[in-house]
Amino acid sequence: MTGAGWLFLFAVLAAAGLLFTMVFFIIMFSDLECDYINPIDLCNKLNQFVLPEMGFHAFLTLLFLLSGQFTAFILNAPLVAFNVNKVVSKNHMYDATEIFRTLGTHKKESFIKLGFYLVSFFYYLYRMIVALISESE
């Protein structure tokens, strides 16, 4: 397997992990709406995943840049820029006192990220298969 094959295999696994993370976020937000969880517990559970999710996606994007996969890099760069902007403006962590006011925004962001990671998963899968087929020829 070539470097591109291994990279996209790693990207498929990473996208699957990020997909499951976003599904977890959406389930937790819906639990808050239904009063199954209180805001403090929600924020404590979700805040431990915020920076690792952003960092892992940024690491994956950096791998695309360093390996010369510019199409994958360009597709991922806007989300990395959005995440960096959130971290720089110190707006990346969930606040238990503000969560009910901003719940709609957080849910919409999670659904958009879920869609992005879903599309990315299939793109990476396609690119992995193409890399493996071109290697065997």
mmCIF file of N, CA and C in Angstrom:
data_model
loop_
_atom_site.group_PDB
_atom_site.id
_atom_site.type_symbol
_atom_site.label_atom_id
_atom_site.label_comp_id
_atom_site.label_asym_id
_atom_site.label_seq_id
_atom_site.Cartn_x
_atom_site.Cartn_y
_atom_site.Cartn_z
ATOM 1 N N MET A 1 0.853 -1.177 0.000
ATOM 2 C CA MET A 1 0.000 0.000 0.000
ATOM 3 C C MET A 1 0.896 1.235 0.000
ATOM 4 N N THR A 2 0.584 2.200 -0.838
ATOM 5 C CA THR A 2 1.384 3.414 -0.950
ATOM 6 C C THR A 2 1.044 4.383 0.176
ATOM 7 N N GLY A 3 1.790 5.492 0.196
ATOM 8 C CA GLY A 3 1.553 6.510 1.217
ATOM 9 C C GLY A 3 0.158 7.092 1.131
ATOM 10 N N ALA A 4 -0.345 7.295 -0.076
ATOM 11 C CA ALA A 4 -1.693 7.843 -0.235
ATOM 12 C C ALA A 4 -2.738 6.856 0.267
ATOM 13 N N GLY A 5 -2.513 5.580 0.021
ATOM 14 C CA GLY A 5 -3.449 4.568 0.512
ATOM 15 C C GLY A 5 -3.518 4.546 2.028
ATOM 16 N N TRP A 6 -2.332 4.585 2.670
ATOM 17 C CA TRP A 6 -2.308 4.609 4.135
ATOM 18 C C TRP A 6 -2.917 5.897 4.683
ATOM 19 N N LEU A 7 -2.614 7.020 4.026
ATOM 20 C CA LEU A 7 -3.160 8.299 4.482
ATOM 21 C C LEU A 7 -4.678 8.295 4.428
ATOM 22 N N PHE A 8 -5.234 7.822 3.334
ATOM 23 C CA PHE A 8 -6.683 7.842 3.217
ATOM 24 C C PHE A 8 -7.346 6.758 4.063
ATOM 25 N N LEU A 9 -6.633 5.670 4.342
ATOM 26 C CA LEU A 9 -7.152 4.697 5.308
ATOM 27 C C LEU A 9 -7.246 5.340 6.689
ATOM 28 N N PHE A 10 -6.194 6.048 7.079
ATOM 29 C CA PHE A 10 -6.213 6.786 8.345
ATOM 30 C C PHE A 10 -7.317 7.832 8.348
ATOM 31 N N ALA A 11 -7.501 8.516 7.208
ATOM 32 C CA ALA A 11 -8.537 9.550 7.111
ATOM 33 C C ALA A 11 -9.933 8.954 7.234
ATOM 34 N N VAL A 12 -10.145 7.772 6.661
ATOM 35 C CA VAL A 12 -11.451 7.102 6.788
ATOM 36 C C VAL A 12 -11.729 6.791 8.250
ATOM 37 N N LEU A 13 -10.731 6.258 8.933
ATOM 38 C CA LEU A 13 -10.914 5.940 10.357
ATOM 39 C C LEU A 13 -11.117 7.204 11.188
ATOM 40 N N ALA A 14 -10.376 8.254 10.863
ATOM 41 C CA ALA A 14 -10.528 9.515 11.576
ATOM 42 C C ALA A 14 -11.907 10.121 11.331
ATOM 43 N N ALA A 15 -12.363 10.088 10.098
ATOM 44 C CA ALA A 15 -13.689 10.630 9.787
ATOM 45 C C ALA A 15 -14.779 9.843 10.495
ATOM 46 N N ALA A 16 -14.603 8.521 10.605
ATOM 47 C CA ALA A 16 -15.580 7.706 11.334
ATOM 48 C C ALA A 16 -15.609 8.108 12.806
ATOM 49 N N GLY A 17 -14.445 8.313 13.397
ATOM 50 C CA GLY A 17 -14.392 8.762 14.784
ATOM 51 C C GLY A 17 -15.014 10.129 14.975
ATOM 52 N N LEU A 18 -14.745 11.049 14.056
ATOM 53 C CA LEU A 18 -15.330 12.387 14.150
ATOM 54 C C LEU A 18 -16.841 12.349 13.923
ATOM 55 N N LEU A 19 -17.285 11.455 13.054
ATOM 56 C CA LEU A 19 -18.731 11.262 12.846
ATOM 57 C C LEU A 19 -19.406 10.813 14.140
ATOM 58 N N PHE A 20 -18.829 9.819 14.793
ATOM 59 C CA PHE A 20 -19.410 9.332 16.041
ATOM 60 C C PHE A 20 -19.396 10.416 17.117
ATOM 61 N N THR A 21 -18.367 11.252 17.110
ATOM 62 C CA THR A 21 -18.310 12.353 18.070
ATOM 63 C C THR A 21 -19.457 13.330 17.846
ATOM 64 N N MET A 22 -19.721 13.670 16.592
ATOM 65 C CA MET A 22 -20.812 14.604 16.310
ATOM 66 C C MET A 22 -22.170 13.981 16.619
ATOM 67 N N VAL A 23 -22.333 12.700 16.378
ATOM 68 C CA VAL A 23 -23.586 12.028 16.746
ATOM 69 C C VAL A 23 -23.770 12.087 18.259
ATOM 70 N N PHE A 24 -22.681 11.875 19.003
ATOM 71 C CA PHE A 24 -22.743 11.976 20.459
ATOM 72 C C PHE A 24 -23.159 13.379 20.890
ATOM 73 N N PHE A 25 -22.592 14.413 20.265
ATOM 74 C CA PHE A 25 -22.958 15.790 20.594
ATOM 75 C C PHE A 25 -24.453 16.018 20.355
ATOM 76 N N ILE A 26 -24.954 15.567 19.217
ATOM 77 C CA ILE A 26 -26.367 15.786 18.876
ATOM 78 C C ILE A 26 -27.269 15.049 19.851
ATOM 79 N N ILE A 27 -26.900 13.831 20.224
ATOM 80 C CA ILE A 27 -27.697 13.089 21.201
ATOM 81 C C ILE A 27 -27.698 13.802 22.543
ATOM 82 N N MET A 28 -26.558 14.317 22.950
ATOM 83 C CA MET A 28 -26.487 15.029 24.233
ATOM 84 C C MET A 28 -27.324 16.311 24.195
ATOM 85 N N PHE A 29 -27.300 17.029 23.080
ATOM 86 C CA PHE A 29 -28.123 18.241 22.979
ATOM 87 C C PHE A 29 -29.608 17.897 23.028
ATOM 88 N N SER A 30 -30.002 16.816 22.389
ATOM 89 C CA SER A 30 -31.418 16.432 22.441
ATOM 90 C C SER A 30 -31.793 15.953 23.844
ATOM 91 N N ASP A 31 -30.867 15.309 24.551
ATOM 92 C CA ASP A 31 -31.118 14.938 25.948
ATOM 93 C C ASP A 31 -31.323 16.172 26.822
ATOM 94 N N LEU A 32 -30.588 17.228 26.541
ATOM 95 C CA LEU A 32 -30.775 18.474 27.296
ATOM 96 C C LEU A 32 -32.142 19.074 27.006
ATOM 97 N N GLU A 33 -32.552 19.039 25.748
ATOM 98 C CA GLU A 33 -33.875 19.571 25.391
ATOM 99 C C GLU A 33 -35.001 18.806 26.084
ATOM 100 N N CYS A 34 -34.825 17.514 26.246
ATOM 101 C CA CYS A 34 -35.862 16.678 26.872
ATOM 102 C C CYS A 34 -35.713 16.606 28.388
ATOM 103 N N ASP A 35 -34.778 17.332 28.951
ATOM 104 C CA ASP A 35 -34.522 17.364 30.394
ATOM 105 C C ASP A 35 -34.040 16.037 30.959
ATOM 106 N N TYR A 36 -33.334 15.255 30.157
ATOM 107 C CA TYR A 36 -32.752 14.012 30.654
ATOM 108 C C TYR A 36 -31.396 14.249 31.303
ATOM 109 N N ILE A 37 -30.800 15.412 31.034
ATOM 110 C CA ILE A 37 -29.491 15.751 31.575
ATOM 111 C C ILE A 37 -29.499 17.228 31.946
ATOM 112 N N ASN A 38 -28.777 17.575 32.986
ATOM 113 C CA ASN A 38 -28.748 18.993 33.366
ATOM 114 C C ASN A 38 -27.606 19.701 32.625
ATOM 115 N N PRO A 39 -27.672 21.021 32.542
ATOM 116 C CA PRO A 39 -26.690 21.767 31.726
ATOM 117 C C PRO A 39 -25.245 21.605 32.194
ATOM 118 N N ILE A 40 -25.039 21.485 33.494
ATOM 119 C CA ILE A 40 -23.670 21.359 34.001
ATOM 120 C C ILE A 40 -23.064 20.027 33.561
ATOM 121 N N ASP A 41 -23.833 18.951 33.695
ATOM 122 C CA ASP A 41 -23.325 17.645 33.256
ATOM 123 C C ASP A 41 -23.086 17.619 31.747
ATOM 124 N N LEU A 42 -23.990 18.228 30.995
ATOM 125 C CA LEU A 42 -23.819 18.287 29.540
ATOM 126 C C LEU A 42 -22.521 18.984 29.172
ATOM 127 N N CYS A 43 -22.303 20.159 29.745
ATOM 128 C CA CYS A 43 -21.101 20.925 29.407
ATOM 129 C C CYS A 43 -19.839 20.203 29.856
ATOM 130 N N ASN A 44 -19.888 19.557 31.019
ATOM 131 C CA ASN A 44 -18.717 18.802 31.475
ATOM 132 C C ASN A 44 -18.411 17.637 30.542
ATOM 133 N N LYS A 45 -19.446 16.955 30.047
ATOM 134 C CA LYS A 45 -19.224 15.828 29.145
ATOM 135 C C LYS A 45 -18.747 16.284 27.769
ATOM 136 N N LEU A 46 -19.355 17.336 27.236
ATOM 137 C CA LEU A 46 -19.012 17.766 25.876
ATOM 138 C C LEU A 46 -17.692 18.527 25.809
ATOM 139 N N ASN A 47 -17.378 19.306 26.839
ATOM 140 C CA ASN A 47 -16.160 20.110 26.805
ATOM 141 C C ASN A 47 -14.894 19.257 26.750
ATOM 142 N N GLN A 48 -14.972 18.035 27.248
ATOM 143 C CA GLN A 48 -13.780 17.188 27.182
ATOM 144 C C GLN A 48 -13.512 16.671 25.770
ATOM 145 N N PHE A 49 -14.483 16.805 24.866
ATOM 146 C CA PHE A 49 -14.309 16.354 23.485
ATOM 147 C C PHE A 49 -14.081 17.490 22.494
ATOM 148 N N VAL A 50 -14.281 18.737 22.912
ATOM 149 C CA VAL A 50 -14.239 19.867 21.972
ATOM 150 C C VAL A 50 -12.834 20.050 21.387
ATOM 151 N N LEU A 51 -11.845 20.247 22.232
ATOM 152 C CA LEU A 51 -10.492 20.479 21.729
ATOM 153 C C LEU A 51 -9.889 19.251 21.052
ATOM 154 N N PRO A 52 -10.075 18.027 21.567
ATOM 155 C CA PRO A 52 -9.560 16.874 20.818
ATOM 156 C C PRO A 52 -10.181 16.741 19.427
ATOM 157 N N GLU A 53 -11.479 17.026 19.304
ATOM 158 C CA GLU A 53 -12.122 16.952 17.985
ATOM 159 C C GLU A 53 -11.518 17.977 17.035
ATOM 160 N N MET A 54 -11.333 19.197 17.514
ATOM 161 C CA MET A 54 -10.749 20.237 16.672
ATOM 162 C C MET A 54 -9.291 19.932 16.340
ATOM 163 N N GLY A 55 -8.549 19.475 17.329
ATOM 164 C CA GLY A 55 -7.138 19.164 17.113
ATOM 165 C C GLY A 55 -6.926 18.001 16.176
ATOM 166 N N PHE A 56 -7.743 16.973 16.314
ATOM 167 C CA PHE A 56 -7.615 15.809 15.448
ATOM 168 C C PHE A 56 -7.931 16.168 14.004
ATOM 169 N N HIS A 57 -8.951 17.005 13.813
ATOM 170 C CA HIS A 57 -9.286 17.433 12.451
ATOM 171 C C HIS A 57 -8.176 18.314 11.875
ATOM 172 N N ALA A 58 -7.602 19.180 12.691
ATOM 173 C CA ALA A 58 -6.500 20.021 12.220
ATOM 174 C C ALA A 58 -5.275 19.170 11.876
ATOM 175 N N PHE A 59 -5.003 18.128 12.678
ATOM 176 C CA PHE A 59 -3.881 17.223 12.404
ATOM 177 C C PHE A 59 -4.094 16.496 11.083
ATOM 178 N N LEU A 60 -5.300 16.029 10.854
ATOM 179 C CA LEU A 60 -5.610 15.342 9.603
ATOM 180 C C LEU A 60 -5.433 16.280 8.412
ATOM 181 N N THR A 61 -5.866 17.522 8.561
ATOM 182 C CA THR A 61 -5.710 18.511 7.495
ATOM 183 C C THR A 61 -4.237 18.812 7.244
ATOM 184 N N LEU A 62 -3.450 18.882 8.305
ATOM 185 C CA LEU A 62 -2.010 19.097 8.156
ATOM 186 C C LEU A 62 -1.354 17.927 7.421
ATOM 187 N N LEU A 63 -1.797 16.712 7.712
ATOM 188 C CA LEU A 63 -1.269 15.547 6.992
ATOM 189 C C LEU A 63 -1.576 15.634 5.498
ATOM 190 N N PHE A 64 -2.766 16.113 5.159
ATOM 191 C CA PHE A 64 -3.112 16.282 3.745
ATOM 192 C C PHE A 64 -2.196 17.310 3.081
ATOM 193 N N LEU A 65 -1.905 18.388 3.782
ATOM 194 C CA LEU A 65 -1.033 19.422 3.228
ATOM 195 C C LEU A 65 0.383 18.888 3.033
ATOM 196 N N LEU A 66 0.903 18.205 4.039
ATOM 197 C CA LEU A 66 2.281 17.715 3.978
ATOM 198 C C LEU A 66 2.463 16.601 2.949
ATOM 199 N N SER A 67 1.408 15.830 2.698
ATOM 200 C CA SER A 67 1.525 14.736 1.739
ATOM 201 C C SER A 67 1.180 15.160 0.313
ATOM 202 N N GLY A 68 0.780 16.406 0.128
ATOM 203 C CA GLY A 68 0.497 16.900 -1.218
ATOM 204 C C GLY A 68 -0.898 16.580 -1.718
ATOM 205 N N GLN A 69 -1.785 16.206 -0.837
ATOM 206 C CA GLN A 69 -3.186 15.955 -1.219
ATOM 207 C C GLN A 69 -3.949 17.285 -1.100
ATOM 208 N N PHE A 70 -3.756 18.144 -2.089
ATOM 209 C CA PHE A 70 -4.248 19.513 -1.981
ATOM 210 C C PHE A 70 -5.764 19.622 -2.080
ATOM 211 N N THR A 71 -6.401 18.720 -2.811
ATOM 212 C CA THR A 71 -7.866 18.751 -2.891
ATOM 213 C C THR A 71 -8.469 18.465 -1.525
ATOM 214 N N ALA A 72 -7.970 17.450 -0.857
ATOM 215 C CA ALA A 72 -8.470 17.125 0.485
ATOM 216 C C ALA A 72 -8.135 18.249 1.462
ATOM 217 N N PHE A 73 -6.959 18.850 1.308
ATOM 218 C CA PHE A 73 -6.591 19.975 2.177
ATOM 219 C C PHE A 73 -7.536 21.151 1.987
ATOM 220 N N ILE A 74 -7.828 21.489 0.730
ATOM 221 C CA ILE A 74 -8.701 22.638 0.455
ATOM 222 C C ILE A 74 -10.119 22.378 0.962
ATOM 223 N N LEU A 75 -10.572 21.128 0.881
ATOM 224 C CA LEU A 75 -11.902 20.801 1.396
ATOM 225 C C LEU A 75 -11.978 20.933 2.911
ATOM 226 N N ASN A 76 -10.885 20.642 3.603
ATOM 227 C CA ASN A 76 -10.876 20.673 5.056
ATOM 228 C C ASN A 76 -10.478 22.019 5.644
ATOM 229 N N ALA A 77 -9.813 22.841 4.879
ATOM 230 C CA ALA A 77 -9.289 24.109 5.393
ATOM 231 C C ALA A 77 -10.363 25.050 5.962
ATOM 232 N N PRO A 78 -11.548 25.199 5.344
ATOM 233 C CA PRO A 78 -12.530 26.118 5.930
ATOM 234 C C PRO A 78 -12.992 25.709 7.337
ATOM 235 N N LEU A 79 -13.182 24.420 7.571
ATOM 236 C CA LEU A 79 -13.597 23.981 8.910
ATOM 237 C C LEU A 79 -12.478 24.186 9.912
ATOM 238 N N VAL A 80 -11.239 23.966 9.504
ATOM 239 C CA VAL A 80 -10.111 24.222 10.403
ATOM 240 C C VAL A 80 -10.036 25.712 10.723
ATOM 241 N N ALA A 81 -10.227 26.561 9.726
ATOM 242 C CA ALA A 81 -10.211 28.008 9.964
ATOM 243 C C ALA A 81 -11.342 28.417 10.906
ATOM 244 N N PHE A 82 -12.514 27.832 10.733
ATOM 245 C CA PHE A 82 -13.641 28.105 11.626
ATOM 246 C C PHE A 82 -13.307 27.694 13.060
ATOM 247 N N ASN A 83 -12.723 26.506 13.212
ATOM 248 C CA ASN A 83 -12.361 26.025 14.546
ATOM 249 C C ASN A 83 -11.270 26.884 15.180
ATOM 250 N N VAL A 84 -10.276 27.283 14.397
ATOM 251 C CA VAL A 84 -9.214 28.153 14.919
ATOM 252 C C VAL A 84 -9.795 29.485 15.351
ATOM 253 N N ASN A 85 -10.725 30.017 14.572
ATOM 254 C CA ASN A 85 -11.377 31.282 14.939
ATOM 255 C C ASN A 85 -12.127 31.147 16.257
ATOM 256 N N LYS A 86 -12.799 30.020 16.453
ATOM 257 C CA LYS A 86 -13.517 29.802 17.715
ATOM 258 C C LYS A 86 -12.556 29.722 18.897
ATOM 259 N N VAL A 87 -11.432 29.064 18.709
ATOM 260 C CA VAL A 87 -10.464 28.931 19.805
ATOM 261 C C VAL A 87 -9.815 30.270 20.108
ATOM 262 N N VAL A 88 -9.448 31.012 19.074
ATOM 263 C CA VAL A 88 -8.801 32.306 19.278
ATOM 264 C C VAL A 88 -9.752 33.289 19.967
ATOM 265 N N SER A 89 -11.034 33.257 19.598
ATOM 266 C CA SER A 89 -11.996 34.161 20.226
ATOM 267 C C SER A 89 -12.527 33.616 21.555
ATOM 268 N N LYS A 90 -11.967 32.470 22.005
ATOM 269 C CA LYS A 90 -12.342 31.836 23.274
ATOM 270 C C LYS A 90 -13.838 31.531 23.348
ATOM 271 N N ASN A 91 -14.379 31.065 22.227
ATOM 272 C CA ASN A 91 -15.792 30.748 22.128
ATOM 273 C C ASN A 91 -16.006 29.263 21.841
ATOM 274 N N HIS A 92 -15.010 28.437 22.151
ATOM 275 C CA HIS A 92 -15.068 27.030 21.762
ATOM 276 C C HIS A 92 -15.651 26.124 22.840
ATOM 277 N N MET A 93 -15.636 26.540 24.101
ATOM 278 C CA MET A 93 -16.147 25.695 25.179
ATOM 279 C C MET A 93 -17.619 26.010 25.439
ATOM 280 N N TYR A 94 -18.346 24.996 25.904
ATOM 281 C CA TYR A 94 -19.764 25.162 26.223
ATOM 282 C C TYR A 94 -19.901 25.681 27.648
ATOM 283 N N ASP A 95 -20.751 26.676 27.822
ATOM 284 C CA ASP A 95 -20.970 27.300 29.126
ATOM 285 C C ASP A 95 -22.345 26.901 29.642
ATOM 286 N N ALA A 96 -22.393 26.355 30.848
ATOM 287 C CA ALA A 96 -23.651 25.859 31.404
ATOM 288 C C ALA A 96 -24.661 26.976 31.642
ATOM 289 N N THR A 97 -24.184 28.197 31.874
ATOM 290 C CA THR A 97 -25.118 29.297 32.131
ATOM 291 C C THR A 97 -25.728 29.853 30.847
ATOM 292 N N GLU A 98 -25.082 29.597 29.713
ATOM 293 C CA GLU A 98 -25.546 30.138 28.438
ATOM 294 C C GLU A 98 -26.102 29.072 27.500
ATOM 295 N N ILE A 99 -26.069 27.813 27.892
ATOM 296 C CA ILE A 99 -26.342 26.732 26.955
ATOM 297 C C ILE A 99 -27.769 26.761 26.410
ATOM 298 N N PHE A 100 -28.744 27.150 27.231
ATOM 299 C CA PHE A 100 -30.121 27.157 26.732
ATOM 300 C C PHE A 100 -30.340 28.270 25.708
ATOM 301 N N ARG A 101 -29.637 29.387 25.879
ATOM 302 C CA ARG A 101 -29.778 30.484 24.927
ATOM 303 C C ARG A 101 -29.123 30.158 23.585
ATOM 304 N N THR A 102 -28.051 29.395 23.636
ATOM 305 C CA THR A 102 -27.279 29.116 22.420
ATOM 306 C C THR A 102 -27.454 27.688 21.918
ATOM 307 N N LEU A 103 -28.435 26.976 22.441
ATOM 308 C CA LEU A 103 -28.612 25.571 22.082
ATOM 309 C C LEU A 103 -28.897 25.386 20.587
ATOM 310 N N GLY A 104 -29.721 26.233 20.015
ATOM 311 C CA GLY A 104 -30.036 26.130 18.586
ATOM 312 C C GLY A 104 -28.804 26.298 17.715
ATOM 313 N N THR A 105 -27.956 27.241 18.077
ATOM 314 C CA THR A 105 -26.723 27.469 17.327
ATOM 315 C C THR A 105 -25.788 26.273 17.437
ATOM 316 N N HIS A 106 -25.661 25.738 18.648
ATOM 317 C CA HIS A 106 -24.786 24.585 18.846
ATOM 318 C C HIS A 106 -25.305 23.355 18.099
ATOM 319 N N LYS A 107 -26.615 23.155 18.099
ATOM 320 C CA LYS A 107 -27.172 22.011 17.375
ATOM 321 C C LYS A 107 -26.956 22.166 15.874
ATOM 322 N N LYS A 108 -27.169 23.367 15.367
ATOM 323 C CA LYS A 108 -26.978 23.610 13.938
ATOM 324 C C LYS A 108 -25.512 23.387 13.550
ATOM 325 N N GLU A 109 -24.591 23.867 14.372
ATOM 326 C CA GLU A 109 -23.172 23.650 14.105
ATOM 327 C C GLU A 109 -22.839 22.158 14.123
ATOM 328 N N SER A 110 -23.407 21.425 15.062
ATOM 329 C CA SER A 110 -23.141 19.984 15.145
ATOM 330 C C SER A 110 -23.705 19.246 13.938
ATOM 331 N N PHE A 111 -24.889 19.636 13.478
ATOM 332 C CA PHE A 111 -25.459 18.997 12.291
ATOM 333 C C PHE A 111 -24.644 19.310 11.039
ATOM 334 N N ILE A 112 -24.153 20.534 10.923
ATOM 335 C CA ILE A 112 -23.324 20.895 9.773
ATOM 336 C C ILE A 112 -22.018 20.104 9.794
ATOM 337 N N LYS A 113 -21.403 20.002 10.975
ATOM 338 C CA LYS A 113 -20.177 19.214 11.084
ATOM 339 C C LYS A 113 -20.451 17.736 10.809
ATOM 340 N N LEU A 114 -21.597 17.245 11.261
ATOM 341 C CA LEU A 114 -21.962 15.859 10.983
ATOM 342 C C LEU A 114 -22.058 15.620 9.482
ATOM 343 N N GLY A 115 -22.721 16.529 8.773
ATOM 344 C CA GLY A 115 -22.818 16.411 7.318
ATOM 345 C C GLY A 115 -21.458 16.504 6.656
ATOM 346 N N PHE A 116 -20.620 17.408 7.135
ATOM 347 C CA PHE A 116 -19.276 17.552 6.568
ATOM 348 C C PHE A 116 -18.467 16.287 6.767
ATOM 349 N N TYR A 117 -18.488 15.735 7.973
ATOM 350 C CA TYR A 117 -17.718 14.518 8.248
ATOM 351 C C TYR A 117 -18.275 13.320 7.488
ATOM 352 N N LEU A 118 -19.581 13.300 7.252
ATOM 353 C CA LEU A 118 -20.179 12.210 6.483
ATOM 354 C C LEU A 118 -19.716 12.263 5.024
ATOM 355 N N VAL A 119 -19.778 13.442 4.431
ATOM 356 C CA VAL A 119 -19.300 13.606 3.053
ATOM 357 C C VAL A 119 -17.802 13.305 2.982
ATOM 358 N N SER A 120 -17.057 13.788 3.976
ATOM 359 C CA SER A 120 -15.610 13.538 4.009
ATOM 360 C C SER A 120 -15.312 12.053 4.107
ATOM 361 N N PHE A 121 -16.079 11.344 4.916
ATOM 362 C CA PHE A 121 -15.876 9.904 5.064
ATOM 363 C C PHE A 121 -15.952 9.205 3.717
ATOM 364 N N PHE A 122 -16.981 9.492 2.936
ATOM 365 C CA PHE A 122 -17.124 8.830 1.643
ATOM 366 C C PHE A 122 -16.095 9.320 0.626
ATOM 367 N N TYR A 123 -15.698 10.581 0.708
ATOM 368 C CA TYR A 123 -14.639 11.080 -0.175
ATOM 369 C C TYR A 123 -13.319 10.368 0.129
ATOM 370 N N TYR A 124 -12.989 10.252 1.419
ATOM 371 C CA TYR A 124 -11.745 9.570 1.802
ATOM 372 C C TYR A 124 -11.797 8.094 1.407
ATOM 373 N N LEU A 125 -12.944 7.477 1.556
ATOM 374 C CA LEU A 125 -13.104 6.080 1.167
ATOM 375 C C LEU A 125 -12.875 5.915 -0.339
ATOM 376 N N TYR A 126 -13.454 6.810 -1.115
ATOM 377 C CA TYR A 126 -13.265 6.793 -2.572
ATOM 378 C C TYR A 126 -11.790 6.978 -2.928
ATOM 379 N N ARG A 127 -11.134 7.952 -2.298
ATOM 380 C CA ARG A 127 -9.725 8.214 -2.592
ATOM 381 C C ARG A 127 -8.831 7.058 -2.172
ATOM 382 N N MET A 128 -9.189 6.387 -1.071
ATOM 383 C CA MET A 128 -8.423 5.222 -0.642
ATOM 384 C C MET A 128 -8.533 4.096 -1.673
ATOM 385 N N ILE A 129 -9.756 3.871 -2.154
ATOM 386 C CA ILE A 129 -9.965 2.820 -3.156
ATOM 387 C C ILE A 129 -9.227 3.153 -4.443
ATOM 388 N N VAL A 130 -9.277 4.415 -4.858
ATOM 389 C CA VAL A 130 -8.553 4.828 -6.068
ATOM 390 C C VAL A 130 -7.050 4.631 -5.887
ATOM 391 N N ALA A 131 -6.526 4.966 -4.698
ATOM 392 C CA ALA A 131 -5.085 4.790 -4.452
ATOM 393 C C ALA A 131 -4.715 3.306 -4.471
ATOM 394 N N LEU A 132 -5.557 2.474 -3.942
ATOM 395 C CA LEU A 132 -5.260 1.036 -3.929
ATOM 396 C C LEU A 132 -5.356 0.420 -5.331
ATOM 397 N N ILE A 133 -6.321 0.880 -6.122
ATOM 398 C CA ILE A 133 -6.458 0.371 -7.495
ATOM 399 C C ILE A 133 -5.300 0.823 -8.356
ATOM 400 N N SER A 134 -4.897 2.099 -8.225
ATOM 401 C CA SER A 134 -3.790 2.588 -9.042
ATOM 402 C C SER A 134 -2.469 1.933 -8.651
ATOM 403 N N GLU A 135 -2.346 1.505 -7.408
ATOM 404 C CA GLU A 135 -1.142 0.818 -6.969
ATOM 405 C C GLU A 135 -1.056 -0.580 -7.567
ATOM 406 N N SER A 136 -2.193 -1.245 -7.705
ATOM 407 C CA SER A 136 -2.191 -2.627 -8.193
ATOM 408 C C SER A 136 -1.985 -2.718 -9.702
ATOM 409 N N GLU A 137 -2.164 -1.633 -10.414
ATOM 410 C CA GLU A 137 -2.020 -1.654 -11.877
ATOM 411 C C GLU A 137 -0.584 -1.526 -12.305
#
